Amino acid sequence: TYATRELAEQVLAKIVSEMAVDDAGLRRDYSESPKLEALGKAWLERRQKTHRSSRDDRCRWKLHLEPAFGRMKPYEVDAAKLRRFIESKLAEGLSPTTVGHCIRELSTLYADIIEAGHAPSNPVASLPRSTRRLYKSIYDVRSTPFLERPVDIRRLYLAMAEPYNMIFIFGEQTGCRVGEILGMDWKDIDLPGRKIHVRQQMQNGKLCMLKDRESRIVPLSTSLAPILEAWKLKTGGVGPLFTPKHPTRGGRPDIGSPAQFVRPCTVHKALAKALTACELPKMTLYQCTRHTFASQWVMNGGSMEMLAKIMGHSS
């Protein structure tokens, strides 16, 4: 067929192009490739437009990766150099988790470099198991605290002022991330259908794509539905689900632009005050909402596969 013939021509053109670059099958000369400092800079600029974690990536690159590998050509990095980097960072006091983030970032960069034809292989892929053990995460998720008793969830909700109590109970009943909660809009709430569409999140006062870049549906529990129905009547049910108590704070007074979204720090302060009043242990908003939701789900016999879909886990 025409489509098959066109595909064959594309494959043939690719093979001919690669043979020309590789001098008819001879090993490509990677010594002409740019240094990693230039390749990394260009990669981070592209990543800034598509990835929410680009700020963390840039920070790790500037503090750790570029000083160690920036002046090298891509083909010069090998398993031995990576092990020396890992050991030196651990000796500096970096946690294995942070070192692991650095190594995974470098691996992601190499995927881009290899596709561009600047390196023969990914050196991270050649690391032996003994080296990988060095940066294995030491964090135990089972140690993360959560609200174990339903009575404490209710007490905490009643101890917080609006809209912070609504933000808390919404997160505890849906398992959404903090940014997803603060970026929630009434058009995403389907009260008759008993479901919530998670499409966006708030970061640094602006709406942006989700962490996993894919929207998902969260079921609206029977206990949260009447609370949201009352909240809709009280707020009008248009625009952001949660708006600042004092809109002029945190905005741009110089141009008369009020803050549109609630800031996470104000919610954290209200939560800390309520935890103290209820004589409950100190916990973060994540622990009181997302981790509590997941833990209660499992304790009540919920499916792990369904939980992963609701929370937007990649695995």
mmCIF file of C-alpha atoms in Angstrom, residues 5-309:
data_model
loop_
_atom_site.group_PDB
_atom_site.id
_atom_site.type_symbol
_atom_site.label_atom_id
_atom_site.label_comp_id
_atom_site.label_asym_id
_atom_site.label_seq_id
_atom_site.Cartn_x
_atom_site.Cartn_y
_atom_site.Cartn_z
ATOM 1 C CA ARG A 5 5.780 2.218 0.788
ATOM 2 C CA GLU A 6 6.037 5.651 2.400
ATOM 3 C CA LEU A 7 7.135 4.102 5.730
ATOM 4 C CA ALA A 8 9.753 1.990 3.950
ATOM 5 C CA GLU A 9 11.135 5.088 2.216
ATOM 6 C CA GLN A 10 11.374 6.900 5.564
ATOM 7 C CA VAL A 11 13.248 3.981 7.148
ATOM 8 C CA LEU A 12 15.610 3.788 4.159
ATOM 9 C CA ALA A 13 16.291 7.527 4.344
ATOM 10 C CA LYS A 14 17.085 7.210 8.057
ATOM 11 C CA ILE A 15 19.518 4.338 7.436
ATOM 12 C CA VAL A 16 21.264 6.246 4.638
ATOM 13 C CA SER A 17 21.514 9.339 6.831
ATOM 14 C CA GLU A 18 22.988 7.370 9.734
ATOM 15 C CA MET A 19 25.504 5.677 7.451
ATOM 16 C CA ALA A 20 26.601 9.053 6.133
ATOM 17 C CA VAL A 21 27.054 10.415 9.630
ATOM 18 C CA ASP A 22 28.845 7.287 10.815
ATOM 19 C CA ASP A 23 31.123 7.190 7.772
ATOM 20 C CA ALA A 24 29.449 4.175 6.213
ATOM 21 C CA GLY A 25 29.274 2.048 9.344
ATOM 22 C CA LEU A 26 32.422 3.203 11.125
ATOM 23 C CA ARG A 27 32.217 4.381 14.744
ATOM 24 C CA ARG A 28 30.916 7.941 15.072
ATOM 25 C CA ASP A 29 33.387 10.524 16.384
ATOM 26 C CA TYR A 30 31.700 11.837 19.535
ATOM 27 C CA SER A 31 34.658 14.072 20.379
ATOM 28 C CA GLU A 32 33.030 16.787 18.273
ATOM 29 C CA SER A 33 29.952 16.858 20.505
ATOM 30 C CA PRO A 34 29.354 19.933 22.726
ATOM 31 C CA LYS A 35 30.257 19.778 26.393
ATOM 32 C CA LEU A 36 27.631 18.802 28.934
ATOM 33 C CA GLU A 37 27.408 22.355 30.301
ATOM 34 C CA ALA A 38 26.064 23.568 26.933
ATOM 35 C CA LEU A 39 23.829 20.560 26.369
ATOM 36 C CA GLY A 40 22.477 20.771 29.909
ATOM 37 C CA LYS A 41 21.659 24.460 29.597
ATOM 38 C CA ALA A 42 19.684 23.933 26.384
ATOM 39 C CA TRP A 43 17.900 20.908 27.859
ATOM 40 C CA LEU A 44 16.834 22.823 30.980
ATOM 41 C CA GLU A 45 15.482 25.706 28.882
ATOM 42 C CA ARG A 46 13.292 23.309 26.906
ATOM 43 C CA ARG A 47 12.246 21.460 30.039
ATOM 44 C CA GLN A 48 11.127 24.699 31.710
ATOM 45 C CA LYS A 49 8.257 24.940 29.230
ATOM 46 C CA THR A 50 6.964 21.411 29.746
ATOM 47 C CA HIS A 51 7.840 20.184 33.242
ATOM 48 C CA ARG A 52 6.669 21.453 36.610
ATOM 49 C CA SER A 53 9.844 20.126 38.246
ATOM 50 C CA SER A 54 12.100 22.255 36.025
ATOM 51 C CA ARG A 55 13.009 24.578 38.914
ATOM 52 C CA ASP A 56 14.241 21.645 41.021
ATOM 53 C CA ASP A 57 16.069 20.234 37.983
ATOM 54 C CA ARG A 58 17.853 23.543 37.428
ATOM 55 C CA CYS A 59 18.844 23.745 41.094
ATOM 56 C CA ARG A 60 20.303 20.227 41.140
ATOM 57 C CA TRP A 61 22.118 20.881 37.886
ATOM 58 C CA LYS A 62 23.672 24.135 39.107
ATOM 59 C CA LEU A 63 24.680 22.891 42.574
ATOM 60 C CA HIS A 64 25.782 19.322 41.870
ATOM 61 C CA LEU A 65 25.783 18.053 38.296
ATOM 62 C CA GLU A 66 27.309 20.903 36.315
ATOM 63 C CA PRO A 67 30.330 21.370 38.654
ATOM 64 C CA ALA A 68 31.076 17.637 38.392
ATOM 65 C CA PHE A 69 30.355 16.930 34.722
ATOM 66 C CA GLY A 70 29.816 20.264 32.951
ATOM 67 C CA ARG A 71 33.283 20.474 31.361
ATOM 68 C CA MET A 72 33.174 16.883 30.104
ATOM 69 C CA LYS A 73 32.020 15.644 26.731
ATOM 70 C CA PRO A 74 29.037 13.241 26.976
ATOM 71 C CA TYR A 75 31.104 10.189 25.968
ATOM 72 C CA GLU A 76 33.649 10.861 28.748
ATOM 73 C CA VAL A 77 31.204 10.109 31.583
ATOM 74 C CA ASP A 78 31.325 6.479 32.646
ATOM 75 C CA ALA A 79 30.312 4.262 35.573
ATOM 76 C CA ALA A 80 33.556 4.941 37.442
ATOM 77 C CA LYS A 81 33.100 8.729 37.304
ATOM 78 C CA LEU A 82 29.490 8.390 38.376
ATOM 79 C CA ARG A 83 30.500 6.291 41.379
ATOM 80 C CA ARG A 84 33.079 8.887 42.432
ATOM 81 C CA PHE A 85 30.394 11.570 42.126
ATOM 82 C CA ILE A 86 27.954 9.542 44.241
ATOM 83 C CA GLU A 87 30.545 8.816 46.936
ATOM 84 C CA SER A 88 31.703 12.442 47.086
ATOM 85 C CA LYS A 89 28.152 13.759 47.467
ATOM 86 C CA LEU A 90 27.348 11.271 50.192
ATOM 87 C CA ALA A 91 30.578 12.308 51.949
ATOM 88 C CA GLU A 92 29.434 15.947 51.765
ATOM 89 C CA GLY A 93 26.350 14.994 53.731
ATOM 90 C CA LEU A 94 23.759 14.791 50.931
ATOM 91 C CA SER A 95 21.046 12.235 51.591
ATOM 92 C CA PRO A 96 20.901 9.134 49.353
ATOM 93 C CA THR A 97 17.485 10.343 48.182
ATOM 94 C CA THR A 98 18.922 13.643 46.897
ATOM 95 C CA VAL A 99 21.851 11.881 45.240
ATOM 96 C CA GLY A 100 19.366 9.545 43.572
ATOM 97 C CA HIS A 101 17.433 12.533 42.204
ATOM 98 C CA CYS A 102 20.688 13.862 40.704
ATOM 99 C CA ILE A 103 21.527 10.546 39.028
ATOM 100 C CA ARG A 104 18.016 10.187 37.600
ATOM 101 C CA GLU A 105 18.147 13.745 36.268
ATOM 102 C CA LEU A 106 21.452 12.990 34.549
ATOM 103 C CA SER A 107 19.943 9.838 33.057
ATOM 104 C CA THR A 108 16.997 11.829 31.679
ATOM 105 C CA LEU A 109 19.421 14.354 30.170
ATOM 106 C CA TYR A 110 21.339 11.549 28.480
ATOM 107 C CA ALA A 111 18.162 10.223 26.877
ATOM 108 C CA ASP A 112 17.861 13.609 25.176
ATOM 109 C CA ILE A 113 21.581 13.721 24.296
ATOM 110 C CA ILE A 114 21.533 10.249 22.733
ATOM 111 C CA GLU A 115 18.480 11.136 20.644
ATOM 112 C CA ALA A 116 20.357 14.190 19.353
ATOM 113 C CA GLY A 117 23.312 12.001 18.394
ATOM 114 C CA HIS A 118 25.837 13.403 20.879
ATOM 115 C CA ALA A 119 26.505 10.231 22.906
ATOM 116 C CA PRO A 120 26.683 6.494 22.199
ATOM 117 C CA SER A 121 24.959 5.322 25.387
ATOM 118 C CA ASN A 122 23.596 6.302 28.789
ATOM 119 C CA PRO A 123 26.305 5.797 31.465
ATOM 120 C CA VAL A 124 23.679 5.553 34.214
ATOM 121 C CA ALA A 125 22.323 2.396 32.611
ATOM 122 C CA SER A 126 25.735 0.717 33.085
ATOM 123 C CA LEU A 127 25.865 1.287 36.859
ATOM 124 C CA PRO A 128 26.209 -2.005 38.760
ATOM 125 C CA ARG A 129 23.837 -2.928 41.557
ATOM 126 C CA SER A 130 26.475 -2.199 44.186
ATOM 127 C CA THR A 131 26.617 1.434 43.038
ATOM 128 C CA ARG A 132 22.845 1.795 42.793
ATOM 129 C CA ARG A 133 22.505 0.674 46.403
ATOM 130 C CA LEU A 134 24.484 3.733 47.499
ATOM 131 C CA TYR A 135 21.700 6.128 46.537
ATOM 132 C CA LYS A 136 18.734 3.966 47.425
ATOM 133 C CA SER A 137 16.118 6.088 49.203
ATOM 134 C CA ILE A 138 16.203 5.751 52.987
ATOM 135 C CA TYR A 139 12.748 7.254 53.427
ATOM 136 C CA ASP A 140 10.175 4.841 54.834
ATOM 137 C CA VAL A 141 6.657 5.849 53.743
ATOM 138 C CA ARG A 142 5.226 3.782 56.600
ATOM 139 C CA SER A 143 6.661 6.331 59.024
ATOM 140 C CA THR A 144 4.594 9.191 57.586
ATOM 141 C CA PRO A 145 1.969 10.239 60.152
ATOM 142 C CA PHE A 146 -1.718 10.625 59.339
ATOM 143 C CA LEU A 147 -5.017 11.220 61.119
ATOM 144 C CA GLU A 148 -5.930 7.749 62.307
ATOM 145 C CA ARG A 149 -9.293 8.416 64.008
ATOM 146 C CA PRO A 150 -12.336 9.833 62.160
ATOM 147 C CA VAL A 151 -13.202 11.777 65.315
ATOM 148 C CA ASP A 152 -9.888 13.667 65.035
ATOM 149 C CA ILE A 153 -10.642 14.530 61.406
ATOM 150 C CA ARG A 154 -13.955 16.051 62.482
ATOM 151 C CA ARG A 155 -12.390 17.900 65.427
ATOM 152 C CA LEU A 156 -9.723 19.414 63.191
ATOM 153 C CA TYR A 157 -12.316 20.474 60.605
ATOM 154 C CA LEU A 158 -14.405 22.234 63.264
ATOM 155 C CA ALA A 159 -11.339 23.937 64.779
ATOM 156 C CA MET A 160 -10.357 25.691 61.532
ATOM 157 C CA ALA A 161 -11.854 28.876 60.124
ATOM 158 C CA GLU A 162 -13.169 29.200 56.571
ATOM 159 C CA PRO A 163 -11.948 28.672 53.911
ATOM 160 C CA TYR A 164 -9.108 26.688 55.515
ATOM 161 C CA ASN A 165 -11.431 24.082 57.013
ATOM 162 C CA MET A 166 -12.949 23.523 53.569
ATOM 163 C CA ILE A 167 -9.512 23.154 51.996
ATOM 164 C CA PHE A 168 -8.576 20.626 54.666
ATOM 165 C CA ILE A 169 -11.703 18.493 54.407
ATOM 166 C CA PHE A 170 -11.646 18.604 50.590
ATOM 167 C CA GLY A 171 -8.086 17.269 50.574
ATOM 168 C CA GLU A 172 -8.773 14.674 53.243
ATOM 169 C CA GLN A 173 -11.837 13.368 51.362
ATOM 170 C CA THR A 174 -10.319 13.368 47.846
ATOM 171 C CA GLY A 175 -6.584 12.730 48.278
ATOM 172 C CA CYS A 176 -5.743 15.565 45.900
ATOM 173 C CA ARG A 177 -2.355 17.272 46.056
ATOM 174 C CA VAL A 178 -2.190 20.684 47.720
ATOM 175 C CA GLY A 179 -1.709 22.517 44.417
ATOM 176 C CA GLU A 180 -4.625 20.618 42.886
ATOM 177 C CA ILE A 181 -6.889 21.596 45.783
ATOM 178 C CA LEU A 182 -5.976 25.281 45.616
ATOM 179 C CA GLY A 183 -6.367 25.329 41.827
ATOM 180 C CA MET A 184 -9.782 23.629 41.846
ATOM 181 C CA ASP A 185 -12.596 25.416 39.992
ATOM 182 C CA TRP A 186 -16.355 24.959 40.379
ATOM 183 C CA LYS A 187 -16.621 23.831 36.768
ATOM 184 C CA ASP A 188 -14.555 20.797 37.783
ATOM 185 C CA ILE A 189 -17.105 19.731 40.422
ATOM 186 C CA ASP A 190 -19.922 17.491 39.181
ATOM 187 C CA LEU A 191 -22.270 17.357 42.172
ATOM 188 C CA PRO A 192 -25.117 15.435 40.436
ATOM 189 C CA GLY A 193 -22.650 12.924 38.960
ATOM 190 C CA ARG A 194 -20.746 12.656 42.248
ATOM 191 C CA LYS A 195 -17.317 13.121 40.674
ATOM 192 C CA ILE A 196 -14.485 15.648 40.565
ATOM 193 C CA HIS A 197 -12.394 16.376 37.463
ATOM 194 C CA VAL A 198 -8.769 17.100 38.365
ATOM 195 C CA ARG A 199 -7.390 19.054 35.403
ATOM 196 C CA GLN A 200 -4.979 21.673 36.754
ATOM 197 C CA GLN A 201 -3.088 22.857 39.790
ATOM 198 C CA MET A 202 -1.964 26.124 41.338
ATOM 199 C CA GLN A 203 1.760 26.842 41.588
ATOM 200 C CA ASN A 204 3.247 30.209 42.565
ATOM 201 C CA GLY A 205 -0.125 31.934 42.240
ATOM 202 C CA LYS A 206 -0.774 30.653 38.708
ATOM 203 C CA LEU A 207 -2.609 27.729 37.158
ATOM 204 C CA CYS A 208 -0.440 25.153 35.431
ATOM 205 C CA MET A 209 -0.490 21.548 34.218
ATOM 206 C CA LEU A 210 -0.740 18.631 36.601
ATOM 207 C CA LYS A 211 2.338 16.834 37.896
ATOM 208 C CA ASP A 212 1.617 13.810 35.692
ATOM 209 C CA ARG A 213 0.156 16.042 32.921
ATOM 210 C CA GLU A 214 -2.935 13.833 32.645
ATOM 211 C CA SER A 215 -6.351 14.748 34.021
ATOM 212 C CA ARG A 216 -8.160 12.250 36.213
ATOM 213 C CA ILE A 217 -11.517 11.723 37.892
ATOM 214 C CA VAL A 218 -11.876 11.484 41.674
ATOM 215 C CA PRO A 219 -15.135 10.119 43.134
ATOM 216 C CA LEU A 220 -17.087 12.553 45.304
ATOM 217 C CA SER A 221 -17.778 10.803 48.607
ATOM 218 C CA THR A 222 -21.226 10.840 50.185
ATOM 219 C CA SER A 223 -19.794 12.619 53.235
ATOM 220 C CA LEU A 224 -18.144 15.410 51.203
ATOM 221 C CA ALA A 225 -21.053 16.007 48.778
ATOM 222 C CA PRO A 226 -23.389 17.831 51.224
ATOM 223 C CA ILE A 227 -20.477 19.927 52.520
ATOM 224 C CA LEU A 228 -19.671 21.059 48.986
ATOM 225 C CA GLU A 229 -23.335 21.706 48.201
ATOM 226 C CA ALA A 230 -23.563 24.049 51.206
ATOM 227 C CA TRP A 231 -20.256 25.680 50.225
ATOM 228 C CA LYS A 232 -21.550 26.259 46.704
ATOM 229 C CA LEU A 233 -24.640 28.043 48.007
ATOM 230 C CA LYS A 234 -22.493 30.169 50.285
ATOM 231 C CA THR A 235 -19.853 31.171 47.702
ATOM 232 C CA GLY A 236 -21.937 31.357 44.530
ATOM 233 C CA GLY A 237 -20.473 28.300 42.822
ATOM 234 C CA VAL A 238 -18.540 30.217 40.131
ATOM 235 C CA GLY A 239 -14.790 30.454 39.630
ATOM 236 C CA PRO A 240 -12.174 29.074 42.046
ATOM 237 C CA LEU A 241 -13.472 26.729 44.708
ATOM 238 C CA PHE A 242 -11.397 28.516 47.344
ATOM 239 C CA THR A 243 -10.563 32.217 47.341
ATOM 240 C CA PRO A 244 -8.340 34.201 49.743
ATOM 241 C CA LYS A 245 -9.882 35.599 52.905
ATOM 242 C CA HIS A 246 -8.117 38.885 52.120
ATOM 243 C CA PRO A 247 -7.808 39.051 48.296
ATOM 244 C CA THR A 248 -5.570 42.124 48.307
ATOM 245 C CA ARG A 249 -2.832 40.314 50.237
ATOM 246 C CA GLY A 250 -0.325 38.379 48.175
ATOM 247 C CA GLY A 251 -1.385 40.073 44.939
ATOM 248 C CA ARG A 252 0.153 42.984 43.058
ATOM 249 C CA PRO A 253 -0.799 46.189 44.920
ATOM 250 C CA ASP A 254 1.299 48.250 42.502
ATOM 251 C CA ILE A 255 -1.057 47.414 39.640
ATOM 252 C CA GLY A 256 -4.176 46.790 41.707
ATOM 253 C CA SER A 257 -4.222 43.047 41.056
ATOM 254 C CA PRO A 258 -5.562 40.993 44.009
ATOM 255 C CA ALA A 259 -4.437 37.457 44.789
ATOM 256 C CA GLN A 260 -6.754 35.003 43.048
ATOM 257 C CA PHE A 261 -5.756 31.857 44.925
ATOM 258 C CA VAL A 262 -5.206 30.933 48.553
ATOM 259 C CA ARG A 263 -1.525 30.682 49.403
ATOM 260 C CA PRO A 264 -0.302 27.358 50.846
ATOM 261 C CA CYS A 265 1.542 29.100 53.682
ATOM 262 C CA THR A 266 -1.697 30.595 55.064
ATOM 263 C CA VAL A 267 -3.324 27.157 55.072
ATOM 264 C CA HIS A 268 -0.305 25.677 56.868
ATOM 265 C CA LYS A 269 -0.520 28.359 59.567
ATOM 266 C CA ALA A 270 -4.233 27.743 60.110
ATOM 267 C CA LEU A 271 -3.647 23.997 60.239
ATOM 268 C CA ALA A 272 -0.800 24.280 62.765
ATOM 269 C CA LYS A 273 -2.981 26.435 65.015
ATOM 270 C CA ALA A 274 -5.865 23.956 64.827
ATOM 271 C CA LEU A 275 -3.613 20.958 65.536
ATOM 272 C CA THR A 276 -2.362 22.688 68.676
ATOM 273 C CA ALA A 277 -5.909 23.549 69.773
ATOM 274 C CA CYS A 278 -6.986 19.925 69.282
ATOM 275 C CA GLU A 279 -3.871 18.641 71.065
ATOM 276 C CA LEU A 280 -2.879 16.586 68.019
ATOM 277 C CA PRO A 281 0.711 15.871 66.880
ATOM 278 C CA LYS A 282 2.351 18.280 64.441
ATOM 279 C CA MET A 283 1.652 17.317 60.836
ATOM 280 C CA THR A 284 1.944 18.911 57.417
ATOM 281 C CA LEU A 285 -1.044 19.661 55.198
ATOM 282 C CA TYR A 286 0.031 16.776 52.952
ATOM 283 C CA GLN A 287 -0.013 14.367 55.889
ATOM 284 C CA CYS A 288 -3.377 15.592 57.145
ATOM 285 C CA THR A 289 -5.005 15.373 53.722
ATOM 286 C CA ARG A 290 -3.435 13.250 50.998
ATOM 287 C CA HIS A 291 -1.694 10.743 53.263
ATOM 288 C CA THR A 292 -4.688 10.498 55.576
ATOM 289 C CA PHE A 293 -6.975 9.798 52.601
ATOM 290 C CA ALA A 294 -4.684 7.040 51.285
ATOM 291 C CA SER A 295 -4.176 5.456 54.698
ATOM 292 C CA GLN A 296 -7.891 5.490 55.540
ATOM 293 C CA TRP A 297 -8.653 4.016 52.116
ATOM 294 C CA VAL A 298 -6.331 1.060 52.721
ATOM 295 C CA MET A 299 -7.489 0.590 56.329
ATOM 296 C CA ASN A 300 -11.083 0.356 55.072
ATOM 297 C CA GLY A 301 -10.162 -2.366 52.558
ATOM 298 C CA GLY A 302 -10.014 -0.228 49.425
ATOM 299 C CA SER A 303 -8.323 -1.460 46.250
ATOM 300 C CA MET A 304 -4.696 -0.330 45.792
ATOM 301 C CA GLU A 305 -5.167 -0.206 42.003
ATOM 302 C CA MET A 306 -8.152 2.130 42.348
ATOM 303 C CA LEU A 307 -6.287 4.219 44.919
ATOM 304 C CA ALA A 308 -3.401 4.719 42.481
ATOM 305 C CA LYS A 309 -5.819 5.977 39.808
#
